[in-house]
Short mmCIF file of C-alpha atoms in Angstrom, two decimals:
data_model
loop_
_atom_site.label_atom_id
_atom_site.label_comp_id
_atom_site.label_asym_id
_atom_site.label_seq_id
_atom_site.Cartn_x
_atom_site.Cartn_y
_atom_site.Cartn_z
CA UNK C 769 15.33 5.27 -5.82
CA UNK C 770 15.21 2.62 -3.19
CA UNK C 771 11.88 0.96 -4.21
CA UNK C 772 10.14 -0.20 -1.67
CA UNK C 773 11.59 -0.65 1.65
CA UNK C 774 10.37 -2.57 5.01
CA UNK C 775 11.23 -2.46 7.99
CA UNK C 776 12.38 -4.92 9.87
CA UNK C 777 13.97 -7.86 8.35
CA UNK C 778 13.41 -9.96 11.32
CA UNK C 779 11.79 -9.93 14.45
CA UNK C 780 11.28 -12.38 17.21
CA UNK C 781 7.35 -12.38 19.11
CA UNK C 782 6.00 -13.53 21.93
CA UNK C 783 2.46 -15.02 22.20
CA UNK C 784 0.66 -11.79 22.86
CA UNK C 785 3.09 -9.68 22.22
CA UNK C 786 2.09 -7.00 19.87
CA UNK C 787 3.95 -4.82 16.83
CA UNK C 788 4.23 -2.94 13.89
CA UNK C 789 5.48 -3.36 10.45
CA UNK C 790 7.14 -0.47 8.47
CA UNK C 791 6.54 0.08 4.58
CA UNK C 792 7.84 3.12 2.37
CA UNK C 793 7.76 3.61 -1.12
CA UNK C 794 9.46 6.49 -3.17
CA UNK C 795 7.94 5.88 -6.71
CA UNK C 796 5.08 8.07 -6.25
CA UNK C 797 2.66 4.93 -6.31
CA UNK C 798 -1.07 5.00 -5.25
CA UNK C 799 -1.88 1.63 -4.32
CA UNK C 800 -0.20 -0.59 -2.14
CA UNK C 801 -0.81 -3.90 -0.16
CA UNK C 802 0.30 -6.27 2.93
CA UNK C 803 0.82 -10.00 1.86
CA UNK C 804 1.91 -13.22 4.00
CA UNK C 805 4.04 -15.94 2.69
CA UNK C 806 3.84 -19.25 3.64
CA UNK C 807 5.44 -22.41 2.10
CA UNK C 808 3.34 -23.78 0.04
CA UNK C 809 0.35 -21.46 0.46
CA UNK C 810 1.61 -18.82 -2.52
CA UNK C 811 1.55 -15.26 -1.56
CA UNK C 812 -1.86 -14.36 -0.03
CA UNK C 813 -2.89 -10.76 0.51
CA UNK C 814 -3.82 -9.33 3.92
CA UNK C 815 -4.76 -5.71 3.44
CA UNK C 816 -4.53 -3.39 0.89
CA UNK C 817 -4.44 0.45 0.16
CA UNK C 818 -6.21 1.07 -3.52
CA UNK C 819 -5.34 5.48 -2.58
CA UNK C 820 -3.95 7.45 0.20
CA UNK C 821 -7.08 7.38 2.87
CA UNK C 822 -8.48 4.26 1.83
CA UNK C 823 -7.79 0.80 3.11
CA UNK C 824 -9.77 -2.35 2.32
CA UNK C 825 -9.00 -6.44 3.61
CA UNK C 826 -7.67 -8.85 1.64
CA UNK C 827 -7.90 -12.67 1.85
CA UNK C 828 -6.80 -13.04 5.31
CA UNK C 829 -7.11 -9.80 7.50
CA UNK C 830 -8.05 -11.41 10.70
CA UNK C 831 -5.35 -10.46 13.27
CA UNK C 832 -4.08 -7.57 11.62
CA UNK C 833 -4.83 -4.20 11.32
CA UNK C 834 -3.36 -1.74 8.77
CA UNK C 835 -2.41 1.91 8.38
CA UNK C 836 -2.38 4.14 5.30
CA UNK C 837 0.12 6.84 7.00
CA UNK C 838 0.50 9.11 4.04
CA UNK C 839 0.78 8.38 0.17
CA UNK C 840 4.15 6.96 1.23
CA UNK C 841 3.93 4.95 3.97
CA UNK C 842 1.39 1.80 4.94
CA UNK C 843 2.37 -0.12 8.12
CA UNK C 844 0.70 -3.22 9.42
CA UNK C 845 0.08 -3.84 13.05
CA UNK C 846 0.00 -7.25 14.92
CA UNK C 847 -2.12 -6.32 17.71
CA UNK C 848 -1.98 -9.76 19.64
CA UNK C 849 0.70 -11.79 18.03
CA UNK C 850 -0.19 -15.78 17.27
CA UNK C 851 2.17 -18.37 16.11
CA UNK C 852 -0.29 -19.17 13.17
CA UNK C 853 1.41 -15.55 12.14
CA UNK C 854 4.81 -16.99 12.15
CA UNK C 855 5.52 -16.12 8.46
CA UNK C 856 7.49 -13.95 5.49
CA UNK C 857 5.40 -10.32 5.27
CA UNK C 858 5.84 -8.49 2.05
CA UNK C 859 5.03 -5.40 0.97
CA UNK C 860 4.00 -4.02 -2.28
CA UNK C 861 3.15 -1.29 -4.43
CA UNK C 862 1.54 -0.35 -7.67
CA UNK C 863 0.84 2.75 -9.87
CA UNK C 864 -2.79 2.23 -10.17
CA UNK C 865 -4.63 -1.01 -8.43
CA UNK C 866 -6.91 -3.46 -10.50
CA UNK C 867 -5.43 -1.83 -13.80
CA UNK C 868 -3.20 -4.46 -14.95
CA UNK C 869 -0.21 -2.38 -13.00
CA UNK C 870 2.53 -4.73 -11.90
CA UNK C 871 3.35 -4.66 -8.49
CA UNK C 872 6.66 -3.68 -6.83
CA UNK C 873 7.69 -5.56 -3.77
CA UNK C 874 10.08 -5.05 -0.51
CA UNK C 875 12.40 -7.53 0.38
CA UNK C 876 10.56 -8.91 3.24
CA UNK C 877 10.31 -8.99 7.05
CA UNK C 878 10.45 -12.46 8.49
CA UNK C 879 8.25 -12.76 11.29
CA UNK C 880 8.75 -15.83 13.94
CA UNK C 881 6.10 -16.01 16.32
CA UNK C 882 6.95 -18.26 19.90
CA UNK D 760 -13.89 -22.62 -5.75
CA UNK D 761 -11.57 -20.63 -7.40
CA UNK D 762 -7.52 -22.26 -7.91
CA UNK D 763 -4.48 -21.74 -9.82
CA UNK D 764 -1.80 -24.42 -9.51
CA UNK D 765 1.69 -24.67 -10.68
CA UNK D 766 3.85 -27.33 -10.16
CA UNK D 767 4.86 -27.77 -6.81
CA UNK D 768 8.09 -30.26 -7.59
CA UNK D 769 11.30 -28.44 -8.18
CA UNK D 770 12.04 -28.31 -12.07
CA UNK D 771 16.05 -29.14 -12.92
CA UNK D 772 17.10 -28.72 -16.61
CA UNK D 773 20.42 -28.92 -17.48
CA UNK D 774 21.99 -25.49 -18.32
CA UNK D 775 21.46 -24.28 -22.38
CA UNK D 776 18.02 -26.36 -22.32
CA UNK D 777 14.95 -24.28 -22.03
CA UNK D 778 12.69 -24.39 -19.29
CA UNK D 779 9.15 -24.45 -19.39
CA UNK D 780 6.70 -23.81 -16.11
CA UNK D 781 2.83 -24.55 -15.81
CA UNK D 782 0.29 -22.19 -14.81
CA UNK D 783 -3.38 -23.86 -14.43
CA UNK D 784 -5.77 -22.23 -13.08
CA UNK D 785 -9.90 -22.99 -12.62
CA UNK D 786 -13.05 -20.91 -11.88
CA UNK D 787 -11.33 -17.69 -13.08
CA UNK D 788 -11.63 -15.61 -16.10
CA UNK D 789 -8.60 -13.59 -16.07
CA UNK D 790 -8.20 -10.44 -17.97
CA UNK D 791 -4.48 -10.63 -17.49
CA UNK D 792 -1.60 -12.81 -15.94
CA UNK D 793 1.74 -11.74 -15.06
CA UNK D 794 4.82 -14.39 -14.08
CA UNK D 795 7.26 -12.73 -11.20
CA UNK D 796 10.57 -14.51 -10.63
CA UNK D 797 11.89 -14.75 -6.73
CA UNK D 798 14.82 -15.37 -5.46
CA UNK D 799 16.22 -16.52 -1.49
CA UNK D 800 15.35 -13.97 1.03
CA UNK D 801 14.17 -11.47 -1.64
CA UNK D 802 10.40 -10.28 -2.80
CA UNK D 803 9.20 -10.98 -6.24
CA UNK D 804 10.14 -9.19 -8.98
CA UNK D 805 7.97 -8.68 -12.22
CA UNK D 806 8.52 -10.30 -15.37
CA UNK D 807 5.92 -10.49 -17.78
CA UNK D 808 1.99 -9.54 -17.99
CA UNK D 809 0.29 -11.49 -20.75
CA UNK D 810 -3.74 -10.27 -21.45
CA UNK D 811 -6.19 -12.35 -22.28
CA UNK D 812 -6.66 -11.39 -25.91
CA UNK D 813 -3.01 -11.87 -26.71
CA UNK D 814 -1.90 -15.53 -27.18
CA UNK D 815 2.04 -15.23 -26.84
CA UNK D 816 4.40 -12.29 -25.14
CA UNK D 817 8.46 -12.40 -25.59
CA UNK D 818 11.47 -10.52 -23.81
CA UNK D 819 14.62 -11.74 -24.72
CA UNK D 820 14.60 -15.41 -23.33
CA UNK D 821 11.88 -15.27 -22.04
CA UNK D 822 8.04 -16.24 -23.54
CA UNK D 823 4.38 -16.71 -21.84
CA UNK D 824 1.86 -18.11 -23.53
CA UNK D 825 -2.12 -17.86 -22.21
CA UNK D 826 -4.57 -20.26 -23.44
CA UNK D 827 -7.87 -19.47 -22.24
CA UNK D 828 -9.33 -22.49 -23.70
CA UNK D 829 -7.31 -24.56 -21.72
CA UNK D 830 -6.94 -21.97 -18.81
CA UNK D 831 -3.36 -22.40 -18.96
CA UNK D 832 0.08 -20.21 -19.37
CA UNK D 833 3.37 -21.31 -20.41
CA UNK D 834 6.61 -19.99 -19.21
CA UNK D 835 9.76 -20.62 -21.22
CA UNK D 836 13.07 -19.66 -20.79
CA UNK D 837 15.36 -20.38 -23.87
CA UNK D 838 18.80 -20.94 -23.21
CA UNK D 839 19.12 -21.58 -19.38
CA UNK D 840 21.83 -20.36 -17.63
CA UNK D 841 22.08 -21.31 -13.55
CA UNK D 842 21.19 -17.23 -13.47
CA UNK D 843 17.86 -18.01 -13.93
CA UNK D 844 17.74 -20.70 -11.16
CA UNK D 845 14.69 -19.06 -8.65
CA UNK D 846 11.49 -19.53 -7.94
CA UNK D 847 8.61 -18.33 -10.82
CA UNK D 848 5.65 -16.93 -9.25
CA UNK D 849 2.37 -17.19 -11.56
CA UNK D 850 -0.44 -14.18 -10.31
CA UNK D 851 -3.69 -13.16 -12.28
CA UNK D 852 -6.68 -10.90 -11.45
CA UNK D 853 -9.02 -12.88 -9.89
CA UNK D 854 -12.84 -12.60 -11.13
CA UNK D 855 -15.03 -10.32 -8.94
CA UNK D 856 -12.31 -9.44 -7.02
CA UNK D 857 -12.06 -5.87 -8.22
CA UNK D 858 -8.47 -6.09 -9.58
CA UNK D 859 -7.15 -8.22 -6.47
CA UNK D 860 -4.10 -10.16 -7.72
CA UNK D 861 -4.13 -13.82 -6.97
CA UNK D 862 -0.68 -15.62 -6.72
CA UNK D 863 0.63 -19.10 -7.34
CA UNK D 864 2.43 -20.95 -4.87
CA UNK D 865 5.48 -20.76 -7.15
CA UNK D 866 8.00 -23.52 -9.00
CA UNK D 867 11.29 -24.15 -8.34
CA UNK D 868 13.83 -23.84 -10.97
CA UNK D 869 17.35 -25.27 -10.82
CA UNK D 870 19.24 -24.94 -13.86
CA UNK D 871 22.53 -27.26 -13.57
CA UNK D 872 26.50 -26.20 -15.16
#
């Protein structure tokens, strides 16, 4: 089982320039979620997927829009890239959202924004 | 508003000594907490998930304590080794917010040979 994966680990934007950012996970989970890091500021969530068809913001969805592909898959799209979205994205997954489930993260895509 | 704090200065303890983190946290009634440790370059991992009814939780060298009282958790690690030097990540279900996990902005931990 490879957990969670994302896709990539870095990338490199231009003002403007737009993109999209890969999430899998194989452990059969229903709910799963888009969150920035930035020093200091904790982990803050962006989007998040609660089942397959659903998709609901988080704390800070402005700029972003998300995808719940399949059960599987949940990308998150950068439309119009900003440096305020210079930042470490992380993905995450859990069995069953608001439950008390403990959530499974990817290792990260850090995203520099010029 | 709503705010959990843990302490933002890196914590160094010298290796064998236990370690204990702070996890404060006002305007929330949490039905559960959970403590996630992160390394460099890596996403948090899980740890522990303490509930509100239960006052102390153990796994190996680890323990969490929740006071709701005080609206504060503990995190000790017995017997530091510089294994356990990462980043702790404190997260708990935010009131209202439909199960919505609210994270920390993590402490530092440096244990020393």
């Amino acid at each position: 089982n490879a957990g969670v994966t994302q896709t990539p680990k870095f990338q490199v934007l231009k003002t403007g320039q737009s993109m999209t950012l890969q999430c899998a996970q194989d452990m059969n989970h229903n709910s799963m979620y888009w969150y920035r890091q930035d020093p200091g500021m904790g982990l803050r969530l962006i989007y998040y997927s609660a089942s397959e068809g659903t998709t609901d913001k988080g704390e800070v969805p402005n700029g972003y829009n998300v995808s719940r592909l399949n059960k599987r898959e949940f990308s998150l799209r950068l439309e119009s890239a900003a440096p305020s979205q210079t930042s470490v994205y992380f993905c995450a997954s859990s069995v069953l959202r608001g439950k008390d489930e403990k959530l499974f993260f990817g290792s990260g895509t850090q995203l520099s924004v010029l | 508003s709503q705010k959990i704090e843990q302490n933002s200065e890196a914590l160094n303890i010298q290796e064998g000594k236990t370690a204990t983190l702070t996890c404060n946290y006002t305007n929330y009634s949490p039905a559960y907490l959970q403590w996630y440790r992160q390394d460099p370059g890596r996403g948090p991992v899980f740890l522990l998930l303490i509930r509100e009814n239960e006052k102390e939780k153990r796994k190996e060298r680890l323990k969490v304590t929740f006071d709701t009282t005080l609206k504060q958790s503990l995190f000790h690690i017995t017997a530091s080794q510089p294994a356990d030097s990462a980043t702790y990540l404190c997260a708990l279900e935010g009131a209202n917010q439909g199960g919505k996990l609210i994270f920390g902005q993590g402490t530092e931990l440096s244990v020393k040979p």
